[in-house]
Each structure stands twice: as C-alpha cells, then as structure tokens.
Amino acid sequence: MAAETIYLAGGCFWCTEAVFDRVRGVTDVESGYANGQTPQPSYEQICTGRTGHAEVVKLEFDPVVISLRDLLLIFFGTHDPTTLNRQGNDSGTQYRSGIYTTTEEQAEIAKALIAQMTAEGAYDAPIVTEVQPLSSYWPAEDYHQDYFANNPSQGYCAFVVGPKVSKFQHAFGRWQKNGPNT
C-alpha cells in the first residue's frame, strides 16, 4: 500500500507537529496553512484571521503501520475538538479544529469516527471539527518547521507544547516511535 497524506488542524501547528513527529507510521510532518483564499500567505497574514486558512500539519503516513482511524484518535485525544476557533489561549479562525482530506474514503472515516464519538458522548460539548476536502495548502515558513524540537525551552513550547507531547506519550504510548512495539 502506498503512503497517504492528510491535513490536520488542531490549534497551533507547533503542538500538532510535535505530537505527530513521534507517531510510529508517520513518515513526514510539515507545518503549513490550509483551506484559505490567499495564495502563499505569511504567518503574519494568517494571524489577522482574514485569509481563511487554518494552521495545519501535512501528515504523510504508512497505512500498513498505522490506520487513519488510529491517527484520528490521536488527533482527537491531543486537542480539544469542542472549542470553536480556539485551543487554550490561542483564539482565531486559524486555530480551528479541522480534518482536510485528500480522498473520499478519508472523509468517510473521519465523519464516521466523529459520529461514533458523538453517539458515545466522548466529550461534554459538541465536536466542532470541520471535515472538508483539501482546497489549498501552503507550507509555513522554515522557522516554524520542527519548532518544538529546535526550541524546547522557549516559553510556549515548555508550557503548552511539552504538556501535549506528554499527553500523547501517556495516552498513546503504544504508537510512539522507538516505543516498546517499534
């Protein structure tokens, strides 16, 4: 089976990238901007909320090693999919929760998982994660790539990104690269 690509928006891309960099079966993670109307937007433009883009990670993964459903369980388990245009103190449309698909099968899997979690009452509030086909994608500037790995002591990384990585390691340790099953 060939590698697949999906785009996930879970708030600040530094957090989402740091989590998925550690997931077994994920072969590449790139921070970027998706589903907006401004071509080649800058971070400064994104932060105005006027470009329509979400901060995302472009994930390439091997579906033989990890299924899309398992990737999405990690995604939902490491951010709050019930807050509209917000993750923690980060607010604005660029911080929305979203799944941007490259195939109809991906969209079906994402929608089915959201329906299942909703039916099971997995969250105390409705899931607001949007599921849409990818309409545009632009890589973020170089300094955003591998931000947590390159700046682990920076304040936001230490107090926001680090705890999300720890949450992943605790809740999804079996999927961690170089973990017990790797």
Short mmCIF file of N, CA, C and O in Angstrom, two decimals, residues 2 35 113 124 164 174:
data_model
loop_
_atom_site.label_atom_id
_atom_site.label_comp_id
_atom_site.label_asym_id
_atom_site.label_seq_id
_atom_site.Cartn_x
_atom_site.Cartn_y
_atom_site.Cartn_z
N ALA A 2 0.47 2.24 -0.75
CA ALA A 2 1.24 3.48 -0.85
C ALA A 2 0.96 4.38 0.33
O ALA A 2 -0.06 4.26 1.01
N ASN A 35 -6.74 25.57 3.30
CA ASN A 35 -8.14 25.90 3.03
C ASN A 35 -8.48 27.37 3.24
O ASN A 35 -9.55 27.70 3.75
N LEU A 113 -16.02 8.42 12.51
CA LEU A 113 -15.42 8.49 13.84
C LEU A 113 -16.06 9.61 14.66
O LEU A 113 -16.38 9.41 15.84
N ASP A 124 -18.04 16.46 26.59
CA ASP A 124 -19.16 17.12 27.27
C ASP A 124 -19.84 18.19 26.42
O ASP A 124 -20.87 18.72 26.81
N LYS A 164 1.35 18.75 25.80
CA LYS A 164 0.61 17.99 24.78
C LYS A 164 1.40 16.76 24.35
O LYS A 164 0.84 15.68 24.14
N ARG A 174 1.70 3.35 22.91
CA ARG A 174 1.91 2.22 22.01
C ARG A 174 2.20 2.66 20.58
O ARG A 174 2.72 1.89 19.79
#
